[in-house]
Amino acid sequence: MKVEIRGNQILIDGYVNAVDRESRVLPSPRGYFKEKIIPKAFEKALSDSKNVDLLFNHKKDRNLGSIGNGNLELYEDNIGLRASATVTDEEVIQKARNGELRGWSFAFISKKDNWSDGQDGIQLRSIEELELLEVSILDQTPAYVGTSIEARGENTSLVEHRSHDEKVRVLEDKLDIEKRSAIVNKINEILGDK
């Protein structure tokens, strides 16, 4: 996740999920399993969806925007689900300044999945089709690369949350240290020649 602070807003960019990569071991009522999202599943979900919300820590009362609001862009590329968002929430901006943002997460309902036997008796679940409900920015480090929170939605489908922990880079809208150092060195070089 790359976080760029620009005055009273932040630009956040990064991968919500890398497709075709197994998660760490996840618990479920049917036992432990690993999971992966099949390529093009997010692309199809996005084409079928009218809107996807951007939340903070999966809290419905902390809506930071959406595709419909125009401050969230989601697309699937050859790596996975990529997100780009502009956030004006003061608390999230402060957490970005403090280096407290930890990564992305997403909530989904599985529409089509395939279970197979994996190594060491741990099953592998391949998500072929899903309904993408929301993506979240997190200020908590997930216990696992993929964490599981299960809740029943209005239509009694199982809503699942998966977190993706990645390094977060914060960039201020000022000259970074390398550029400043290069400028100072150049000035000293010019002044030294005179």
Short mmCIF file of C-alpha atoms in Angstrom, two decimals:
data_model
loop_
_atom_site.label_atom_id
_atom_site.label_comp_id
_atom_site.label_asym_id
_atom_site.label_seq_id
_atom_site.Cartn_x
_atom_site.Cartn_y
_atom_site.Cartn_z
CA MET A 1 0.00 0.00 0.00
CA LYS A 2 1.34 3.40 -0.96
CA VAL A 3 -0.03 6.38 0.98
CA GLU A 4 0.59 9.88 -0.29
CA ILE A 5 -0.40 12.76 2.01
CA ARG A 6 -1.55 15.91 0.24
CA GLY A 7 -2.72 18.50 2.73
CA ASN A 8 -6.27 17.64 3.77
CA GLN A 9 -6.48 14.39 1.79
CA ILE A 10 -4.52 11.21 1.20
CA LEU A 11 -4.11 9.11 -1.91
CA ILE A 12 -3.96 5.39 -1.19
CA ASP A 13 -2.92 2.84 -3.79
CA GLY A 14 -2.14 -0.86 -3.61
CA TYR A 15 -3.29 -4.43 -3.96
CA VAL A 16 -6.26 -5.59 -1.94
CA ASN A 17 -5.59 -9.22 -2.91
CA ALA A 18 -3.11 -11.08 -5.10
CA VAL A 19 -5.00 -13.66 -7.18
CA ASP A 20 -4.01 -17.29 -7.54
CA ARG A 21 -1.96 -17.21 -4.33
CA GLU A 22 -2.87 -19.36 -1.38
CA SER A 23 -3.78 -17.69 1.87
CA ARG A 24 -2.38 -18.84 5.14
CA VAL A 25 -4.39 -21.47 6.99
CA LEU A 26 -7.89 -20.19 7.84
CA PRO A 27 -10.38 -21.61 10.35
CA SER A 28 -13.95 -22.45 9.41
CA PRO A 29 -16.83 -24.56 10.74
CA ARG A 30 -15.75 -27.33 8.34
CA GLY A 31 -12.13 -27.28 9.51
CA TYR A 32 -8.92 -25.54 8.54
CA PHE A 33 -8.33 -24.62 4.92
CA LYS A 34 -6.31 -22.45 2.56
CA GLU A 35 -7.95 -20.28 -0.03
CA LYS A 36 -7.12 -18.55 -3.28
CA ILE A 37 -9.05 -16.27 -5.61
CA ILE A 38 -9.03 -17.48 -9.21
CA PRO A 39 -7.85 -14.91 -11.82
CA LYS A 40 -10.68 -12.87 -13.38
CA ALA A 41 -13.00 -13.48 -10.39
CA PHE A 42 -12.61 -9.86 -9.23
CA GLU A 43 -12.95 -8.56 -12.78
CA LYS A 44 -16.28 -10.38 -13.16
CA ALA A 45 -17.45 -9.25 -9.70
CA LEU A 46 -16.68 -5.63 -10.58
CA SER A 47 -18.52 -5.85 -13.90
CA ASP A 48 -21.56 -7.35 -12.12
CA SER A 49 -21.51 -4.81 -9.26
CA LYS A 50 -23.30 -1.48 -9.26
CA ASN A 51 -21.08 -0.08 -6.53
CA VAL A 52 -18.40 -1.09 -4.00
CA ASP A 53 -17.92 0.86 -0.76
CA LEU A 54 -14.63 1.88 0.83
CA LEU A 55 -14.75 1.42 4.61
CA PHE A 56 -12.37 1.83 7.52
CA ASN A 57 -11.79 -1.47 9.37
CA HIS A 58 -14.98 -3.01 7.87
CA LYS A 59 -17.15 -0.62 9.93
CA LYS A 60 -20.31 0.34 8.06
CA ASP A 61 -20.50 3.60 10.02
CA ARG A 62 -16.98 4.52 8.77
CA ASN A 63 -17.71 4.85 5.06
CA LEU A 64 -14.80 6.62 3.36
CA GLY A 65 -16.30 6.62 -0.12
CA SER A 66 -17.15 4.32 -2.99
CA ILE A 67 -16.81 3.72 -6.69
CA GLY A 68 -20.12 5.58 -7.11
CA ASN A 69 -18.80 8.58 -5.17
CA GLY A 70 -15.83 8.72 -7.55
CA ASN A 71 -13.08 8.51 -4.92
CA LEU A 72 -12.44 4.76 -5.27
CA GLU A 73 -11.16 2.91 -8.31
CA LEU A 74 -10.94 -0.88 -8.36
CA TYR A 75 -9.69 -3.12 -11.13
CA GLU A 76 -8.10 -6.51 -11.55
CA ASP A 77 -4.78 -6.75 -13.35
CA ASN A 78 -2.40 -9.70 -13.78
CA ILE A 79 -1.38 -9.48 -10.10
CA GLY A 80 -4.75 -9.08 -8.44
CA LEU A 81 -7.36 -6.63 -7.19
CA ARG A 82 -5.85 -3.13 -7.25
CA ALA A 83 -7.36 -0.18 -5.41
CA SER A 84 -6.76 3.54 -5.71
CA ALA A 85 -8.62 5.87 -3.37
CA THR A 86 -8.68 9.50 -2.28
CA VAL A 87 -9.64 9.83 1.39
CA THR A 88 -10.51 13.04 3.26
CA ASP A 89 -11.39 11.50 6.64
CA GLU A 90 -9.36 13.37 9.30
CA GLU A 91 -8.78 10.32 11.52
CA VAL A 92 -7.50 8.22 8.60
CA ILE A 93 -5.23 11.09 7.47
CA GLN A 94 -3.79 11.35 10.99
CA LYS A 95 -3.25 7.59 11.13
CA ALA A 96 -1.43 7.82 7.78
CA ARG A 97 0.82 10.58 9.17
CA ASN A 98 1.52 8.44 12.24
CA GLY A 99 2.34 5.39 10.10
CA GLU A 100 -0.59 3.45 11.57
CA LEU A 101 -2.25 2.21 8.37
CA ARG A 102 -1.50 -1.49 7.88
CA GLY A 103 -3.10 -2.70 4.67
CA TRP A 104 -6.27 -3.64 2.85
CA SER A 105 -9.10 -6.05 3.41
CA PHE A 106 -12.19 -7.06 1.46
CA ALA A 107 -15.59 -8.54 2.19
CA PHE A 108 -17.29 -10.93 -0.19
CA ILE A 109 -19.93 -13.59 -0.66
CA SER A 110 -18.76 -16.68 -2.49
CA LYS A 111 -20.97 -17.45 -5.49
CA LYS A 112 -18.95 -20.38 -6.81
CA ASP A 113 -16.04 -22.18 -5.19
CA ASN A 114 -14.24 -25.47 -5.53
CA TRP A 115 -12.87 -27.50 -2.62
CA SER A 116 -10.03 -29.99 -2.99
CA ASP A 117 -7.80 -31.98 -0.68
CA GLY A 118 -4.54 -30.25 0.04
CA GLN A 119 -1.35 -31.16 1.81
CA ASP A 120 -1.34 -32.26 5.45
CA GLY A 121 -5.12 -32.76 5.45
CA ILE A 122 -5.79 -29.05 4.94
CA GLN A 123 -8.33 -28.41 2.21
CA LEU A 124 -7.85 -25.87 -0.57
CA ARG A 125 -10.76 -23.60 -1.50
CA SER A 126 -10.62 -21.91 -4.89
CA ILE A 127 -13.02 -18.96 -5.22
CA GLU A 128 -14.16 -18.91 -8.85
CA GLU A 129 -16.96 -16.33 -8.56
CA LEU A 130 -17.74 -13.86 -5.81
CA GLU A 131 -19.82 -10.84 -4.96
CA LEU A 132 -17.50 -8.07 -3.79
CA LEU A 133 -19.26 -6.14 -1.02
CA GLU A 134 -16.60 -3.68 0.13
CA VAL A 135 -12.91 -3.00 0.53
CA SER A 136 -11.46 -1.64 3.75
CA ILE A 137 -8.39 0.26 4.81
CA LEU A 138 -7.03 -1.18 8.05
CA ASP A 139 -5.17 0.33 10.97
CA GLN A 140 -4.80 -3.09 12.60
CA THR A 141 -2.18 -5.61 11.61
CA PRO A 142 -4.07 -8.77 10.66
CA ALA A 143 -3.20 -11.90 12.60
CA TYR A 144 -2.73 -13.65 9.28
CA VAL A 145 -2.13 -12.57 5.69
CA GLY A 146 -5.71 -13.75 5.18
CA THR A 147 -7.93 -13.41 8.21
CA SER A 148 -11.45 -14.68 8.37
CA ILE A 149 -14.43 -12.97 9.95
CA GLU A 150 -17.74 -14.57 9.24
CA ALA A 151 -21.14 -12.90 9.49
CA ARG A 152 -24.56 -13.59 8.04
CA GLY A 153 -25.86 -11.01 5.59
CA GLU A 154 -29.46 -9.98 5.00
CA ASN A 155 -29.93 -12.68 2.38
CA THR A 156 -28.44 -15.27 4.80
CA SER A 157 -25.39 -15.71 2.57
CA LEU A 158 -22.11 -16.04 4.36
CA VAL A 159 -20.23 -12.74 4.26
CA GLU A 160 -16.50 -13.26 4.55
CA HIS A 161 -13.71 -10.76 5.19
CA ARG A 162 -10.15 -11.34 4.06
CA SER A 163 -7.27 -9.08 5.00
CA HIS A 164 -4.12 -8.52 3.03
CA ASP A 165 -1.20 -7.21 5.04
CA GLU A 166 1.45 -5.42 3.07
CA LYS A 167 4.11 -2.84 3.77
CA VAL A 168 2.77 0.67 3.78
CA ARG A 169 4.76 3.50 2.27
CA VAL A 170 3.86 7.04 3.25
CA LEU A 171 4.90 9.93 1.02
CA GLU A 172 4.53 13.56 2.01
CA ASP A 173 3.81 16.09 -0.75
CA LYS A 174 7.16 17.78 -0.01
CA LEU A 175 10.57 16.94 -1.45
CA ASP A 176 11.75 13.63 -0.09
CA ILE A 177 15.07 13.30 1.68
CA GLU A 178 16.92 11.88 -1.35
CA LYS A 179 15.85 14.76 -3.59
CA ARG A 180 16.71 17.32 -0.92
CA SER A 181 20.12 15.76 -0.45
CA ALA A 182 20.77 15.73 -4.21
CA ILE A 183 19.78 19.42 -4.47
CA VAL A 184 22.00 20.39 -1.53
CA ASN A 185 24.92 18.43 -3.02
CA LYS A 186 24.42 20.11 -6.41
CA ILE A 187 24.30 23.58 -4.80
CA ASN A 188 27.49 22.80 -2.81
CA GLU A 189 29.14 21.54 -6.00
CA ILE A 190 28.25 24.75 -7.87
CA LEU A 191 29.32 26.99 -4.99
CA GLY A 192 32.55 25.04 -4.61
CA ASP A 193 33.47 25.71 -8.26
CA LYS A 194 33.33 29.49 -7.77
#
